[in-house]
Short mmCIF file of C-alpha atoms in Angstrom, two decimals:
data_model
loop_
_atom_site.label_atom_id
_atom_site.label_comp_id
_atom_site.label_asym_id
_atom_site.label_seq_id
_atom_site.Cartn_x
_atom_site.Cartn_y
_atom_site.Cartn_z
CA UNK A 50 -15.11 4.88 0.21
CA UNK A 51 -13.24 2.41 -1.85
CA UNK A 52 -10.47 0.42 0.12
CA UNK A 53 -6.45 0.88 -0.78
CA UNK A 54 -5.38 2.85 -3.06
CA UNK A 55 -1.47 2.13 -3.88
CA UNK A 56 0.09 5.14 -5.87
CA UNK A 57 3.55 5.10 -7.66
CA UNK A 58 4.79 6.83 -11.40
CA UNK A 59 4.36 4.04 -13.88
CA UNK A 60 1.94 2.07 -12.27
CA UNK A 61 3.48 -1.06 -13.89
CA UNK A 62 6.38 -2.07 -10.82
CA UNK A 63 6.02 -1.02 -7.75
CA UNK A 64 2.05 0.02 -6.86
CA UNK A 65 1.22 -3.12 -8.46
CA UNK A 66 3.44 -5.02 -6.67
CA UNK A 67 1.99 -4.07 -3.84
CA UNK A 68 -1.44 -4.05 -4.98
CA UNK A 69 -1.49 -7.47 -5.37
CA UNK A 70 0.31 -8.66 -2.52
CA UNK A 71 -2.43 -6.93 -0.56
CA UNK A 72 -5.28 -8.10 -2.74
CA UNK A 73 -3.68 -11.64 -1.97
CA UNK A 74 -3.57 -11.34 1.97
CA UNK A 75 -6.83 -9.52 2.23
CA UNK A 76 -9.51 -11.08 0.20
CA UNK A 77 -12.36 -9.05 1.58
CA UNK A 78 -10.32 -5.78 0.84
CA UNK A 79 -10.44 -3.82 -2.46
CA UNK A 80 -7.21 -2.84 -3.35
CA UNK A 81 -6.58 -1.14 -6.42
CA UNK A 82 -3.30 1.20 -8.14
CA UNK A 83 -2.64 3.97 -10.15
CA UNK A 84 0.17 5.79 -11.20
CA UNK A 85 1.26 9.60 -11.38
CA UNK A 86 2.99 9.38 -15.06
CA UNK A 87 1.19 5.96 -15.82
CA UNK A 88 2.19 4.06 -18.76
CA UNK A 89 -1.63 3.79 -19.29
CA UNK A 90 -2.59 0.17 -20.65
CA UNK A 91 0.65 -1.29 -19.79
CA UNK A 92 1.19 -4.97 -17.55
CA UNK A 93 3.00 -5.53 -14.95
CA UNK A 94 6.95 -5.29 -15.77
CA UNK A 95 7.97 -8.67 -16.58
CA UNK A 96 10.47 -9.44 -14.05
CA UNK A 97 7.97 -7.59 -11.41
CA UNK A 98 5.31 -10.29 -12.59
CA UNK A 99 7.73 -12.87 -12.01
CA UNK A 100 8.61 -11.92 -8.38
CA UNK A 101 4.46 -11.64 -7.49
CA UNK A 102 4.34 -15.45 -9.46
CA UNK A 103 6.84 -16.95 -7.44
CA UNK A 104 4.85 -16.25 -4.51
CA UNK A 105 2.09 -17.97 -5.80
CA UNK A 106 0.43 -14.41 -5.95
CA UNK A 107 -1.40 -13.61 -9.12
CA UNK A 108 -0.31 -10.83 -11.74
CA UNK A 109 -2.90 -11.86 -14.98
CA UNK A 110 -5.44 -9.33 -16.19
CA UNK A 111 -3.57 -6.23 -15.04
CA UNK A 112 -3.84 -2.94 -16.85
CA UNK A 113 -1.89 0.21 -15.81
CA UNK A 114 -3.88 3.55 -14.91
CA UNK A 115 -3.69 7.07 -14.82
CA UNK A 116 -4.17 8.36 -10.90
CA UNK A 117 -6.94 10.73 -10.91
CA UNK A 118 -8.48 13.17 -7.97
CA UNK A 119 -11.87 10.72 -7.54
CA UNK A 120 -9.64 7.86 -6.61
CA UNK A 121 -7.72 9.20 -4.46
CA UNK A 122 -10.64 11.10 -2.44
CA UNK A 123 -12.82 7.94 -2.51
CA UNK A 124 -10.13 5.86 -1.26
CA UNK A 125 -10.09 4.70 2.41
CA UNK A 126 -6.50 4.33 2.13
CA UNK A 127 -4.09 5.32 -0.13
CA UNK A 128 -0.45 3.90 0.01
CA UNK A 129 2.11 5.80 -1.68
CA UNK A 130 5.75 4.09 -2.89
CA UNK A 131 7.76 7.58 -1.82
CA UNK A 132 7.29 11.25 -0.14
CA UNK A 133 7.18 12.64 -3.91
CA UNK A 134 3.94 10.30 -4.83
CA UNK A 135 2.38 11.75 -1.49
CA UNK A 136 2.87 15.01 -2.50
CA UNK A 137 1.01 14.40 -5.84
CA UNK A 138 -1.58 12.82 -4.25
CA UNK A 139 -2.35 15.60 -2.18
CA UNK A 140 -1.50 18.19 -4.27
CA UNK A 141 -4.63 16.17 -6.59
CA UNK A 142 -6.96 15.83 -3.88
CA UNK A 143 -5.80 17.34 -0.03
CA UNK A 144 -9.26 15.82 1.13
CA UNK A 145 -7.49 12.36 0.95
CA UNK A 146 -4.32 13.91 3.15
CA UNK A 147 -5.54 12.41 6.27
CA UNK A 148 -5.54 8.95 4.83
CA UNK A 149 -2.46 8.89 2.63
CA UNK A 150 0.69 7.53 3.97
CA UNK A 151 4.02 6.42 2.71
CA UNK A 152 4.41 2.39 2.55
CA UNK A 153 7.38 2.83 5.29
CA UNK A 154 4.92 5.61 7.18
CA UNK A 155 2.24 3.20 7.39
CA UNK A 156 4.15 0.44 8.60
CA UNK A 157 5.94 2.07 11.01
CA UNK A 158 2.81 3.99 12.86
CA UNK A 159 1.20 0.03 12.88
CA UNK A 160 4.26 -1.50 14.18
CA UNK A 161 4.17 0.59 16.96
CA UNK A 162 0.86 0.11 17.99
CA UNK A 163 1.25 -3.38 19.00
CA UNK A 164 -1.06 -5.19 20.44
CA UNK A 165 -3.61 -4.90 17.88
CA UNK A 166 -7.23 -5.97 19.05
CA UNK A 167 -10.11 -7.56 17.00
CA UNK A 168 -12.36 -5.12 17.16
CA UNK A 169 -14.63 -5.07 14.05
CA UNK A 170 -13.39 -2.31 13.10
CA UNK A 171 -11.68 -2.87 9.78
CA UNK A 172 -10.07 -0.96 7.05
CA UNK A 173 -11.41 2.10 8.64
CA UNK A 174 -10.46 1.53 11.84
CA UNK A 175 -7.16 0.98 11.18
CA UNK A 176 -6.71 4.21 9.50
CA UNK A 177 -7.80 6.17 12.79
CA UNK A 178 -5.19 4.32 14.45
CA UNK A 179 -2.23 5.11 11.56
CA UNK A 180 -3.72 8.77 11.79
CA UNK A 181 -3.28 8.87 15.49
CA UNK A 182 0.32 7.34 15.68
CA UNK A 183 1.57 9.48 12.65
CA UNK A 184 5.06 10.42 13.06
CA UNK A 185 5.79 7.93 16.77
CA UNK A 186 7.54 5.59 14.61
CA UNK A 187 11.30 6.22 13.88
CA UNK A 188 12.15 9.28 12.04
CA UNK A 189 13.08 8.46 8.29
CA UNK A 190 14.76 10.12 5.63
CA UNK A 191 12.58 10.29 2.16
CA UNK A 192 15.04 7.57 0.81
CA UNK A 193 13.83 5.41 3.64
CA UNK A 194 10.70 6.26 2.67
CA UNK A 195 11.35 5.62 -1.18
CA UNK A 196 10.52 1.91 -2.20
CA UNK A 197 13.18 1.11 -4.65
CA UNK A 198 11.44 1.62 -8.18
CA UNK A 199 13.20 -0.89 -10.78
CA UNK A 200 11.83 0.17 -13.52
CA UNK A 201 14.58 0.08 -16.54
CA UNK A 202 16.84 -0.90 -13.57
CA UNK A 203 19.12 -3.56 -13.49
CA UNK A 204 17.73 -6.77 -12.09
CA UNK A 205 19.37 -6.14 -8.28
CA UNK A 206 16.58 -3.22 -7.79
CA UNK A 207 13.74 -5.70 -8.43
CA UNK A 208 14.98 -7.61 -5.56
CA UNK A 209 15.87 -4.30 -3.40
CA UNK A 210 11.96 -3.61 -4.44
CA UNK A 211 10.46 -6.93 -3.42
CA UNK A 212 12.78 -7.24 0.07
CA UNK A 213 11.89 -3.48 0.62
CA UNK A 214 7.95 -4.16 -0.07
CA UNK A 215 8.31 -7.91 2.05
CA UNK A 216 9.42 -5.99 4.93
CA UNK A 217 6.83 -3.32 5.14
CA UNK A 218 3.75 -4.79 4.35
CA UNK A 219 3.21 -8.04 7.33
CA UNK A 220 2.69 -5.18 10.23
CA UNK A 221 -0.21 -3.41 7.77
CA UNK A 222 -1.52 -6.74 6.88
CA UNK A 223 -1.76 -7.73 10.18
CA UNK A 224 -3.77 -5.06 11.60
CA UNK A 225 -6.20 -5.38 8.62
CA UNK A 226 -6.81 -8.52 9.01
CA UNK A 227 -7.09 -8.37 12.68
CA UNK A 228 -9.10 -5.05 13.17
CA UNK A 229 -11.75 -6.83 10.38
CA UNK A 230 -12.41 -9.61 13.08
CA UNK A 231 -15.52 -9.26 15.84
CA UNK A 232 -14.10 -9.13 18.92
CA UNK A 233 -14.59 -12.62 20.72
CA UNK A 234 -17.40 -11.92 23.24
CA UNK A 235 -16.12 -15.14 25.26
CA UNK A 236 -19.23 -17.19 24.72
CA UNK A 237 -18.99 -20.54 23.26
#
């Protein structure tokens, strides 16, 4: 398996927004994006580089890319930006359905598993646990579950994106980070 996998259409706002914020807060996790109608080749849209840059996060050397069946099915992880993109995804490769979640999904099934131990377990770990609390967070509509996708938007749905991604992503970060660290065995 290959870490996270973040899945949107373009692949030039939204997955790589949150591609990089991820790659930012956890170093020793691959994170990578694609896109279902990618604008193959493409950067990062301007103003969505500028929002990732102002929080010191970087956006250079990024090329957009076609989603294909192999990275979804070798993915550990795969975060989706709506219901729609999960659908694709899993109409593309149903071995990954287990593993693929909306951004909202995700955050909502780690929320609710507070506390989260350090228990070594990692990126795979934490998947068993989003598996197992599927569908105990809140119910959501698919708009809930839709970040807000700004491309050839006005500049107001860039920040509805960012606020929408900013909000979502600290409980996921959280229990990566913590489920990568050995539990303490109290010895000194």
């Amino acid at each position: 398996m290959s870490g996270i996998l973040v899945v949107c259409t373009g692949n030039v706002c939204r997955s790589p927004y949150v591609e990089r914020l991820l790659a930012a807060a956890l170093p020793g996790v691959s994170v990578s994006s694609a896109g279902t109608m990618a604008l193959v080749g493409d950067d990062i849209e301007p103003r969505v580089k500028a929002q990732l840059l102002e929080r010191g996060v970087n956006a250079m050397g990024f090329a957009s890319r076609q989603l294909q069946p192999a990275l979804a099915e070798g993915a550990d992880l795969v975060i989706t930006a709506s219901r729609e993109h999960q659908r694709k995804v899993l109409r593309m490769a149903p071995r990954a359905m287990r593993r693929t979640f909306t951004l909202r999904e995700l955050a909502d099934a780690l929320a609710a598993d507070a506390p989260v131990h350090a228990d070594g377990s990692g990126l795979a770990g934490v998947v068993a646990r989003a598996v197992a609390l599927r569908g105990r967070g809140p119910s959501r509509s698919d708009d809930e579950c839709t970040v807000p996708d700004p491309y050839g938007r006005p500049g107001e749905v860039v920040a509805a994106m960012s606020a929408y991604v900013d909000e979502t992503l600290p409980p996921i970060i959280r229990a990566i980070e913590v489920a990568g660290t050995a539990p303490s065995t109290g010895q000194q």
